[in-house]
Amino acid sequence: MTSKKEVRILLVGDPGVGKTSLILTLVSEEFPDEVPAKAEEITIPADVTPERVPTHIVDYSSQEQDEDILQDELAKSNVICVIYSVDDEDSIERITSFWLPYIRTYLGDDHKKPVILVGNKCDLMDFSTEEIMRPIMNDFAEVETCVECSARTLKNISEMFYYAQKAVLHPTAAVYNSEEKELTLQCKKALTRVFKICDLDNDSILNDDEVHLFQVKCFHAPLHAQSLDDVKAIVKRNISDGVIKNGLSLKGFLFLHTLFIQRGRHETTWTVLRTFGYDDNLQLTKEYLSPKIHVGLGCTTELSFEGLQFLKLLFQKYDEDNDGYLSPPELQNLFSTCPMMPWGPDVNNTVCTNHNGWISLAGYLAQWELTTLLDVPRTIEYLAYLGYQYLKDGQLSAITVTRDKKIDLDKKQTSRNVFRCHVLGAKGVGKTSLLQGHLNRNLRYVATLNKEHLSSFTINTVQVYGQEKYLLLHEVDVAVSDMLNPTEMNCDVACLVYDVTNPRTFEFCARMYLKHFLDSRIPTLVVACKTEHPPIRQDYHLSPAQFCHKYKLPPPQNFTCIDKVNREVYIKLATMAAYPHVRDIISRDDKIYMKIGLVAAALAGLGFLVYRMTATHSSR
Ligand code: GTP
Ligand code: MG
């Protein structure tokens, strides 16, 4: 649960205060009458320490060691115990006149390494030095706590080392500002994210069920009803609006954590923070944000059922007015647990929206599929910000890595759901309109869009033989050299677009096909745009139809989107992407689609039957 793998405790202080005695007493559980100047470094194995981390304890002796060694040890340690002797005023005075400033000189004025003030030999005095220590703690923020002990009587010996361990594992400085007596900004921010993730119904209150789940997730044990009532009573007594409608408000939640820390129960707050991925500096750890995912050559990444389910729930949580669209504030709110908005304004022109440009549930899921296909680490990272691990297992369960496309091609079947189509065409032939048409937008609507926010991608679902598949269209800008790099060639179907009203546009399609796709295994569809106009003869030695026939391509597909968008082209592209092996047949007989359709439908039905049989079987 903690980010530290071991703890290194360094003891410093004036000669004779009892450093070596303290260490030897801890180890042998009795006070040694004779001690060497310096104890050997000792290592306490994880299983005998309260926090279950291997702990090294390092002595320092000015008699035996020079300053270089001291500085080196200061740097290597995780926590520094400054020991003084309660009966020796000089050793007390030296804490502020020498030791604390000295440590700052070598670790930096605002170093974050915790320091503990340890008053040894308390067996010799009747009064406590606590009052003297308090102002020192106020002046030196790095001082985590102070403790009085005695090596001779063993008083507080194990406690002292436990505090030191705790100071490292649950550092105060990151979460609490002791001068202001409140949580640090960073900590408030982190806990606010935690609160939002745990507030499953998004009503800004943690009700009893939500608190219950939170307890189980963080502490692996439920909170008893009575304890929960007690907690709420404490919050109620101390601040207004901490408890609303018998649930904890964010204010109440933050207050509780302030209280935990003020009462020395840092580990409670830290356990929560670690559960939600934070490291000692309240940054989300790399392991939490970016678990390794292996995507082999030829494989693609899609959202799994679990992933889609989580994202759908998230949408419903933040679609406060339940209209099926995310308004700008709703979208902002959905991503408020993330360091920044993952989507720019172009997303509105990448997926389906309503006429206000607000993203629909389908559009939102499509955008996630797009990110998952093109940039899966980003999806994984954002799932972490959004709290996927709180409701599901690690983020990788949200992702399906498909098998190598070569196997799909050889076996002539695929279980993929997201396909990639690259759209190529000369300037002005209507590529953007074709892309926008995929979102059911006609020319009139496209004309109203802000050109700056147009995207070179659009993604939407298409029915392929009764099954919903995602088709991602990507408008590829072809370089002057006509070259396409491997990424630009990496698609499941190519769409070559020409303009029936411009005679110089088909030649580009033919050139691209011969240069890049003829010898590839990528199915290709030629699309004739603007077919509301009569076609003009193309300046090419073959007509588009002759060309397609010659190369066994499907005949040119007509497309127009002036009013009503002709969706056939998208169905065809998606079908060719999902069933690439039929590329040479479809050109001759469109009916083959029907046959494959029946087979696919039969297979889907079979899957259903098998599922039902297993389901009945196992329920018996
Ligand atoms: P240097 O190595 O010289 O820096 O000293 P140190 O801090 O390691 O002190 P050390 O452990 O050698 O103890 C110094 C003296 O104080 C010894 O005579 C110890 O017996 C005595 N002493 C240590 N702890 C206690 C204690 O808790 N109570 C009493 N009464 N005497 C102690
Ligand atoms: Mg010593």
XYZ file of C-alpha atoms and ligand atoms in Angstrom:
653
model
C 0.000 0.000 0.000
C 2.876 2.352 0.679
C 5.294 3.652 -1.892
C 8.381 3.179 0.327
C 10.195 -0.109 0.181
C 12.367 0.523 3.204
C 12.968 3.079 5.894
C 16.333 4.440 6.926
C 16.447 6.134 10.324
C 19.473 8.252 11.231
C 20.239 9.260 14.820
C 22.261 12.446 15.342
C 22.924 14.646 18.367
C 25.644 15.847 20.663
C 28.144 13.400 22.141
C 26.941 11.560 25.194
C 23.182 12.130 24.756
C 22.660 8.381 24.407
C 22.284 7.649 20.678
C 24.234 4.412 20.755
C 22.518 3.345 23.967
C 19.085 3.895 22.403
C 19.892 1.691 19.427
C 21.412 -1.087 21.478
C 18.523 -0.968 23.930
C 16.036 -1.348 21.121
C 17.866 -4.393 19.822
C 18.574 -6.197 23.081
C 15.673 -4.881 25.121
C 18.002 -4.120 27.969
C 20.149 -1.133 28.852
C 23.839 -1.792 28.151
C 26.192 -0.403 30.752
C 29.044 -0.155 28.345
C 28.560 1.001 24.786
C 30.932 1.518 21.891
C 31.158 4.997 20.417
C 29.073 3.918 17.450
C 26.637 1.094 16.908
C 26.860 -0.897 13.684
C 24.058 -0.222 11.236
C 21.209 -2.563 12.059
C 18.391 -3.787 9.853
C 15.057 -4.804 11.297
C 13.214 -7.239 9.040
C 9.828 -6.183 7.705
C 7.755 -8.700 9.630
C 8.784 -7.456 13.057
C 8.140 -3.763 12.356
C 4.669 -2.321 12.957
C 4.385 -0.982 9.408
C 5.886 -4.068 7.774
C 8.796 -2.392 6.010
C 12.442 -3.303 6.466
C 13.992 -0.629 8.614
C 17.631 0.392 8.886
C 18.848 2.239 11.948
C 22.056 4.224 11.619
C 24.132 5.679 14.432
C 26.436 8.666 14.157
C 29.425 9.403 16.284
C 31.481 12.551 15.967
C 34.356 10.724 17.618
C 34.592 8.150 14.880
C 33.151 9.845 11.839
C 33.887 13.066 10.008
C 31.436 15.556 8.545
C 31.563 14.093 5.052
C 30.112 10.878 6.385
C 27.472 12.783 8.336
C 26.390 14.689 5.247
C 26.273 11.518 3.236
C 24.136 9.832 5.893
C 21.813 12.842 6.083
C 21.229 12.537 2.380
C 20.648 8.771 2.490
C 18.274 8.778 5.447
C 14.475 8.956 5.214
C 14.014 10.401 8.690
C 16.391 12.062 11.126
C 16.111 11.732 14.892
C 17.831 14.608 16.684
C 18.603 13.249 20.119
C 19.119 15.457 23.144
C 19.438 14.640 26.787
C 16.640 16.088 28.935
C 19.089 16.718 31.767
C 21.570 18.572 29.605
C 20.567 22.138 28.724
C 23.422 22.548 26.318
C 22.186 19.608 24.281
C 18.723 21.226 24.162
C 20.099 24.571 23.119
C 22.155 22.891 20.387
C 18.997 21.631 18.648
C 18.217 25.110 17.363
C 21.679 26.604 17.398
C 23.309 23.775 15.536
C 21.483 20.610 14.494
C 18.351 21.850 12.748
C 20.155 24.648 10.844
C 22.960 22.227 9.986
C 20.490 19.752 8.484
C 18.892 22.552 6.493
C 22.271 23.599 5.154
C 22.742 20.182 3.616
C 19.203 19.265 2.632
C 17.936 22.677 1.605
C 15.983 25.284 3.535
C 12.599 23.798 2.762
C 13.580 20.155 2.736
C 10.792 17.678 3.306
C 12.744 15.077 5.251
C 10.967 14.540 8.550
C 12.865 15.259 11.760
C 11.930 13.893 15.161
C 13.174 15.462 18.391
C 13.993 12.786 20.924
C 14.623 13.681 24.568
C 16.587 10.820 26.097
C 17.381 10.059 29.768
C 13.952 11.065 31.014
C 14.614 8.739 33.943
C 16.873 11.482 35.328
C 14.244 14.264 35.377
C 10.792 14.730 36.833
C 9.573 17.415 34.482
C 8.909 17.285 30.767
C 10.757 19.280 28.113
C 7.679 19.287 25.898
C 7.013 22.970 26.541
C 10.499 23.809 25.317
C 10.036 21.732 22.184
C 6.713 23.227 21.091
C 8.082 26.579 19.833
C 10.853 24.687 18.041
C 8.227 22.610 16.243
C 6.491 25.808 15.198
C 9.683 27.383 13.902
C 10.894 24.312 12.030
C 8.152 22.800 9.892
C 10.288 19.749 9.166
C 9.995 18.683 12.809
C 7.284 16.087 12.706
C 6.933 15.334 16.390
C 8.843 15.084 19.647
C 9.087 12.272 22.128
C 10.742 11.701 25.475
C 12.265 8.360 26.315
C 14.848 6.573 28.383
C 17.299 3.981 27.226
C 17.872 3.059 30.847
C 14.230 2.276 31.717
C 13.222 1.332 28.124
C 10.469 3.923 28.293
C 9.118 4.860 24.815
C 11.993 3.162 23.034
C 9.934 1.164 20.548
C 7.500 4.095 20.272
C 10.304 6.404 19.224
C 11.303 4.122 16.363
C 7.670 3.616 15.441
C 7.147 7.382 15.188
C 10.200 7.594 13.003
C 8.869 4.872 10.746
C 5.460 6.505 10.611
C 6.977 9.877 9.794
C 8.459 8.325 6.685
C 5.510 6.223 5.632
C 2.821 8.778 6.414
C 4.610 12.102 6.053
C 2.781 15.052 7.527
C 4.318 17.863 5.521
C 2.651 16.827 2.258
C -0.829 16.635 3.738
C -0.920 19.145 6.566
C 0.219 22.697 7.021
C 1.038 22.871 10.710
C 1.390 26.653 10.707
C -2.082 27.225 9.275
C -3.397 24.141 11.039
C -5.144 22.894 7.960
C -4.779 20.432 5.112
C -2.391 21.482 2.361
C -3.947 22.616 -0.904
C -2.576 19.536 -2.640
C -4.156 17.299 -0.042
C -7.504 19.055 -0.335
C -7.327 18.610 -4.079
C -6.545 14.922 -3.777
C -9.275 14.306 -1.205
C -11.757 16.235 -3.333
C -11.035 13.847 -6.193
C -11.515 10.922 -3.807
C -14.810 12.401 -2.631
C -16.098 12.883 -6.173
C -15.229 9.343 -7.170
C -16.931 7.936 -4.077
C -20.017 10.099 -4.509
C -21.522 7.586 -6.896
C -24.849 9.368 -7.386
C -23.184 12.765 -7.802
C -25.337 14.559 -5.230
C -22.299 16.059 -3.413
C -23.085 14.017 -0.308
C -21.631 10.700 0.784
C -24.618 8.732 2.005
C -24.262 5.702 4.268
C -23.977 3.227 1.394
C -21.294 5.301 -0.267
C -19.337 5.623 2.991
C -19.692 1.892 3.488
C -18.177 1.090 0.090
C -15.441 3.649 0.691
C -14.514 1.993 3.995
C -14.424 -1.450 2.480
C -12.302 -0.309 -0.466
C -9.805 1.640 1.648
C -9.681 -0.341 4.886
C -11.056 -3.711 3.803
C -13.608 -3.595 6.574
C -17.017 -1.960 6.903
C -17.678 0.826 9.374
C -20.202 -0.155 12.023
C -23.459 1.754 11.988
C -22.725 3.110 15.458
C -19.242 4.331 14.497
C -20.666 5.988 11.419
C -23.224 7.813 13.563
C -20.460 8.836 15.966
C -18.354 10.182 13.128
C -21.268 12.183 11.765
C -22.034 13.528 15.246
C -18.445 14.741 15.645
C -18.543 16.478 12.272
C -21.919 18.032 13.039
C -20.720 19.344 16.369
C -17.623 20.947 14.898
C -18.635 22.561 11.613
C -21.778 23.730 9.913
C -22.771 22.015 6.636
C -20.451 19.109 7.403
C -23.440 16.791 7.485
C -26.227 17.355 4.978
C -29.280 15.128 4.602
C -27.671 12.701 7.038
C -24.649 12.299 4.725
C -21.121 13.715 4.678
C -20.530 16.793 2.573
C -17.150 17.500 1.016
C -16.601 20.022 3.793
C -17.343 17.358 6.388
C -15.097 14.847 4.639
C -12.160 17.272 4.597
C -12.799 18.205 8.213
C -12.625 14.546 9.247
C -9.245 14.154 7.651
C -7.976 17.321 9.308
C -9.078 15.812 12.592
C -7.350 12.488 11.892
C -4.089 14.263 11.225
C -4.394 16.571 14.203
C -4.856 13.519 16.387
C -1.772 11.837 14.979
C -3.774 9.376 12.872
C -2.026 10.285 9.637
C -2.080 6.715 8.518
C -5.853 6.894 8.077
C -5.635 9.742 5.599
C -2.606 8.209 3.951
C -4.323 4.868 3.527
C -7.121 6.638 1.686
C -4.697 8.607 -0.464
C -2.654 5.513 -1.335
C -5.809 3.603 -2.257
C -6.494 6.315 -4.799
C -2.982 6.163 -6.226
C -1.087 8.989 -4.521
C 2.606 8.894 -3.666
C 4.415 10.766 -0.866
C 4.260 14.016 -2.806
C 0.568 13.550 -3.561
C 1.262 12.839 -7.194
C -0.481 9.868 -8.741
C 2.094 7.113 -9.126
C 3.211 5.801 -12.463
C 1.999 2.300 -11.602
C -1.450 3.676 -10.828
C -1.721 5.775 -13.977
C 0.139 3.622 -16.464
C 0.101 -0.097 -15.787
C 1.997 -1.843 -18.548
C -0.096 -3.166 -21.378
C 1.334 -5.348 -24.076
C 0.014 -4.757 -27.565
C 1.673 -7.025 -30.090
C 2.369 -6.217 -33.705
C -0.816 -6.237 -35.774
C -3.037 -6.129 -32.671
C -5.422 -3.299 -31.853
C -6.979 -2.043 -28.633
C -10.676 -1.621 -27.904
C -12.797 -1.036 -24.843
C -13.924 -4.232 -23.155
C -17.448 -4.776 -21.874
C -16.233 -3.713 -18.406
C -14.635 -0.589 -19.800
C -17.737 0.429 -21.728
C -19.927 -0.282 -18.722
C -17.821 1.920 -16.454
C -17.792 4.791 -18.956
C -21.521 4.516 -19.511
C -22.181 4.701 -15.759
C -19.918 7.717 -15.576
C -21.889 9.425 -18.335
C -25.162 8.742 -16.565
C -23.701 9.984 -13.287
C -22.820 13.358 -14.779
C -25.750 13.776 -17.164
C -27.591 15.541 -14.393
C -30.664 16.570 -16.385
C -30.872 13.107 -17.912
C -31.299 14.443 -21.444
C -28.800 11.991 -22.948
C -26.282 14.733 -23.768
C -23.449 16.295 -21.819
C -23.764 20.069 -21.662
C -20.442 21.939 -21.337
C -20.743 22.214 -17.509
C -21.697 18.541 -17.270
C -18.683 17.585 -19.373
C -16.406 19.798 -17.249
C -17.750 18.156 -14.158
C -17.259 14.660 -15.549
C -13.579 15.378 -16.048
C -13.133 17.350 -12.821
C -11.142 14.495 -11.267
C -8.600 14.771 -14.103
C -5.691 17.226 -14.212
C -7.042 18.605 -17.486
C -9.743 18.121 -20.087
C -8.678 15.321 -22.405
C -10.861 16.549 -25.268
C -10.508 19.798 -27.148
C -13.240 21.642 -29.036
C -12.678 19.440 -32.098
C -14.293 16.503 -30.323
C -17.697 18.020 -31.123
C -16.925 17.466 -34.782
C -15.458 14.014 -34.279
C -18.498 12.327 -32.781
C -22.284 12.686 -32.733
C -23.744 15.648 -30.886
C -27.088 17.388 -30.677
C -27.654 20.678 -32.526
C -26.016 22.571 -29.621
C -22.846 20.588 -30.165
C -23.357 18.627 -26.928
C -22.016 15.095 -26.997
C -24.480 12.229 -26.908
C -23.883 9.000 -25.001
C -23.127 7.224 -28.285
C -20.764 10.017 -29.308
C -19.029 9.938 -25.943
C -18.469 6.193 -26.125
C -17.271 6.530 -29.715
C -14.730 9.143 -28.665
C -13.418 6.759 -25.993
C -13.139 4.016 -28.603
C -11.181 6.395 -30.805
C -8.743 7.238 -27.988
C -8.432 3.562 -27.103
C -7.612 2.603 -30.669
C -5.171 5.427 -31.367
C -3.659 6.098 -27.950
C -4.445 3.371 -25.441
C -2.052 4.662 -22.724
C -4.122 7.819 -22.655
C -7.361 5.901 -22.113
C -5.717 3.918 -19.327
C -4.412 7.073 -17.685
C -7.754 8.843 -17.818
C -9.595 5.810 -16.494
C -7.308 6.056 -13.469
C -8.092 9.738 -12.925
C -11.781 8.928 -13.236
C -11.580 6.278 -10.533
C -11.970 3.114 -12.612
C -10.039 1.067 -10.020
C -12.496 2.080 -7.324
C -15.362 0.243 -8.997
C -13.508 -2.326 -11.084
C -10.212 -4.161 -11.036
C -7.085 -2.601 -12.556
C -7.589 -0.483 -15.677
C -6.371 -3.230 -17.962
C -9.711 -4.987 -17.510
C -11.203 -2.055 -19.428
C -9.161 -2.882 -22.513
C -9.392 -5.712 -25.010
C -6.272 -6.351 -27.033
C -7.365 -8.017 -30.247
C -5.378 -10.738 -31.903
C -2.961 -10.054 -34.729
C -4.824 -8.928 -37.825
C -2.875 -11.460 -39.888
C -4.589 -14.275 -37.975
C -7.969 -12.654 -38.621
C -7.166 -12.500 -42.316
C -5.967 -16.094 -42.444
C -8.944 -17.413 -40.486
C -11.277 -15.123 -42.422
C -13.030 -13.912 -39.309
C -12.582 -11.255 -36.683
C -13.982 -10.412 -33.282
C -12.886 -6.812 -33.512
C -15.426 -4.045 -33.028
C -13.504 -0.967 -34.112
C -12.224 -0.510 -37.647
C -10.095 2.133 -39.155
C -10.714 3.665 -42.571
C -8.315 6.071 -44.225
C -9.879 8.593 -46.559
C -7.726 9.945 -49.373
C -8.601 12.330 -52.132
C -7.437 15.390 -54.047
C -8.086 18.856 -52.652
C -11.700 19.908 -52.461
C -13.288 16.612 -53.534
C -15.471 16.442 -50.419
C -13.478 14.423 -47.893
C -14.542 16.567 -44.946
C -18.191 16.341 -45.986
C -17.829 12.577 -46.231
C -16.339 12.499 -42.732
C -19.041 14.753 -41.290
C -21.738 12.765 -43.071
C -20.652 9.838 -40.923
C -22.116 11.831 -38.005
C -25.353 12.290 -39.996
C -24.525 15.894 -40.750
C -25.498 17.310 -44.125
C -23.711 20.029 -46.047
C -25.979 22.766 -44.776
C -25.027 21.886 -41.201
C -21.339 21.451 -41.979
C -21.312 24.971 -43.457
C -22.266 26.352 -40.026
C -19.305 24.721 -38.254
C -16.234 26.582 -37.110
C -13.583 25.462 -39.611
C -10.851 25.779 -36.999
C -12.418 23.074 -34.892
C -12.907 20.572 -37.668
C -11.233 17.301 -36.995
C -9.482 14.939 -39.366
C -11.276 12.077 -37.610
C -14.886 11.050 -37.231
C -16.186 7.941 -35.555
C -19.644 6.437 -35.316
C -21.302 3.062 -35.161
C -22.427 1.216 -38.268
C -24.575 -1.889 -38.528
C -22.624 -4.693 -40.152
C -24.963 -7.619 -40.653
C -26.995 -6.686 -37.637
C -23.987 -6.140 -35.442
C -22.875 -2.770 -34.227
C -19.304 -1.923 -35.227
C -17.360 1.286 -34.863
C -15.992 2.805 -38.026
C -13.283 5.412 -37.570
C -12.745 7.638 -40.601
C -9.428 9.405 -40.864
C -8.727 12.004 -43.511
C -5.097 11.493 -44.508
C -3.181 14.444 -45.902
C -1.035 12.985 -48.641
C 2.404 14.552 -48.968
C 3.477 16.186 -52.239
C 5.761 13.191 -52.812
C 2.669 10.911 -52.809
C 4.320 8.912 -50.042
C 2.376 7.374 -47.190
C 4.201 6.474 -43.988
C 3.456 3.195 -42.166
C 0.934 4.884 -39.831
C -0.866 6.366 -42.796
C -1.039 2.929 -44.352
C -2.216 1.323 -41.114
C -5.933 0.919 -41.773
C -8.556 -1.767 -42.309
C -10.081 -0.231 -45.394
C -9.062 2.582 -47.723
C -11.525 5.055 -49.159
C -10.408 6.871 -52.331
C -12.561 9.876 -53.047
C -13.068 11.835 -56.261
C -15.438 14.586 -57.293
C -17.809 13.823 -60.196
C -17.900 17.521 -61.091
C -14.119 17.873 -61.342
C -12.474 15.861 -64.157
C -9.015 16.067 -62.647
C -9.793 14.270 -59.375
C -10.080 10.579 -60.260
C -6.513 10.385 -61.499
C -5.376 10.924 -57.890
C -7.420 7.944 -56.708
C -6.006 5.729 -59.445
C -2.469 6.846 -58.684
C -2.887 6.227 -54.952
C -4.415 2.835 -55.543
C -1.680 1.639 -57.879
C 1.069 3.027 -55.706
C -0.098 1.929 -52.270
C -3.063 -0.397 -52.180
C -2.845 -2.677 -55.212
C -0.288 -4.931 -53.541
C -1.558 -4.508 -50.001
C -4.160 -6.640 -48.263
C -6.216 -3.520 -47.592
C -9.649 -3.527 -49.220
C -10.329 -0.330 -51.135
C -13.515 1.487 -52.035
C -13.668 4.244 -54.632
C -16.227 6.882 -53.710
C -17.745 9.341 -56.138
C -18.697 12.517 -54.292
C -21.259 15.231 -55.096
C -23.416 12.831 -57.105
C -26.381 15.172 -56.864
C -24.651 16.633 -59.961
C -24.317 14.764 -63.273
C -20.838 13.220 -63.607
C -18.281 14.841 -65.911
C -15.912 12.630 -67.873
C -12.699 12.140 -65.886
C -9.296 12.896 -67.446
C -7.973 9.387 -67.146
C -7.555 6.619 -69.683
C -10.048 4.435 -67.800
C -13.374 5.566 -66.428
C -13.754 5.029 -62.661
C -16.070 2.080 -63.334
C -13.625 0.506 -65.797
C -10.776 1.042 -63.375
C -12.625 -0.674 -60.532
C -13.595 -3.533 -62.784
C -10.057 -3.992 -64.016
C -8.647 -4.184 -60.489
C -11.561 -6.196 -59.107
C -12.628 -3.385 -56.827
C -16.267 -2.786 -55.913
C -17.839 -0.341 -58.371
C -17.530 3.338 -57.404
C -19.908 4.158 -54.592
C -22.037 7.256 -55.091
C -22.196 9.724 -52.253
C -24.161 12.896 -51.693
C -24.843 14.793 -48.510
C -26.370 18.021 -49.660
C -29.579 17.353 -47.738
C -29.930 13.797 -46.691
C -26.748 11.851 -46.080
C -26.439 8.669 -48.067
C -25.262 6.218 -45.376
C -24.659 3.262 -47.653
C -21.029 4.195 -48.097
C -20.289 3.821 -44.385
C -21.971 0.434 -44.213
C -19.964 -0.709 -47.183
C -16.685 0.553 -45.737
C -17.332 -1.069 -42.371
C -18.339 -4.339 -44.009
C -15.233 -4.380 -46.181
C -13.110 -3.657 -43.081
C -14.733 -6.464 -41.097
C -14.780 -8.975 -43.974
C -11.692 -8.073 -46.022
C -11.352 -11.539 -47.550
C -14.373 -11.025 -49.762
C -12.781 -8.096 -51.588
C -12.513 -9.843 -54.916
C -16.024 -11.243 -54.812
C -18.042 -8.193 -53.909
C -17.050 -6.433 -57.096
C -18.886 -9.041 -59.138
C -21.834 -9.875 -57.003
C -23.234 -7.637 -54.359
C -25.466 -10.463 -53.228
C -22.547 -12.179 -51.578
C -23.048 -9.655 -48.804
C -26.388 -11.178 -48.126
C -24.945 -14.646 -47.851
C -22.198 -13.580 -45.501
C -24.804 -11.684 -43.616
C -26.783 -14.836 -43.041
C -23.716 -16.741 -41.940
C -22.721 -13.967 -39.558
C -26.242 -13.763 -38.194
C -26.361 -17.542 -37.793
C -23.052 -17.482 -35.970
C -24.258 -14.723 -33.683
C -27.401 -16.790 -33.000
C -25.293 -19.824 -32.299
C -23.253 -17.844 -29.800
C -26.457 -16.889 -28.076
C -27.645 -20.501 -27.921
C -24.344 -21.734 -26.584
C -24.445 -19.035 -23.983
C -27.980 -19.975 -22.956
C -27.096 -23.621 -22.740
C -24.109 -22.939 -20.511
C -26.177 -20.565 -18.455
C -28.935 -23.122 -17.827
C -26.368 -25.791 -17.305
C -24.481 -23.945 -14.620
C -27.608 -22.784 -12.847
C -28.627 -26.339 -12.207
P 28.548 9.640 21.237
O 28.671 8.354 20.553
O 29.754 10.052 21.952
O 28.025 10.731 20.378
O 27.475 9.455 22.447
P 26.075 8.725 22.379
O 25.038 9.730 22.036
O 26.128 7.549 21.537
O 25.841 8.343 23.919
P 26.027 6.934 24.560
O 24.981 5.978 24.128
O 27.439 6.536 24.441
O 25.680 7.303 26.074
C 26.381 8.252 26.800
C 26.155 8.028 28.272
O 24.834 8.237 28.663
C 26.485 6.586 28.690
O 27.168 6.619 29.900
C 25.123 5.954 28.869
O 25.170 4.930 29.836
C 24.283 7.095 29.326
N 22.877 6.944 28.978
C 22.391 6.655 27.754
N 21.046 6.618 27.772
C 20.669 6.866 29.055
C 19.413 6.979 29.712
O 18.332 6.810 29.157
N 19.417 7.301 31.015
C 20.536 7.495 31.674
N 20.446 7.816 32.955
N 21.756 7.409 31.105
C 21.832 7.089 29.811
Mg 27.604 6.811 20.349
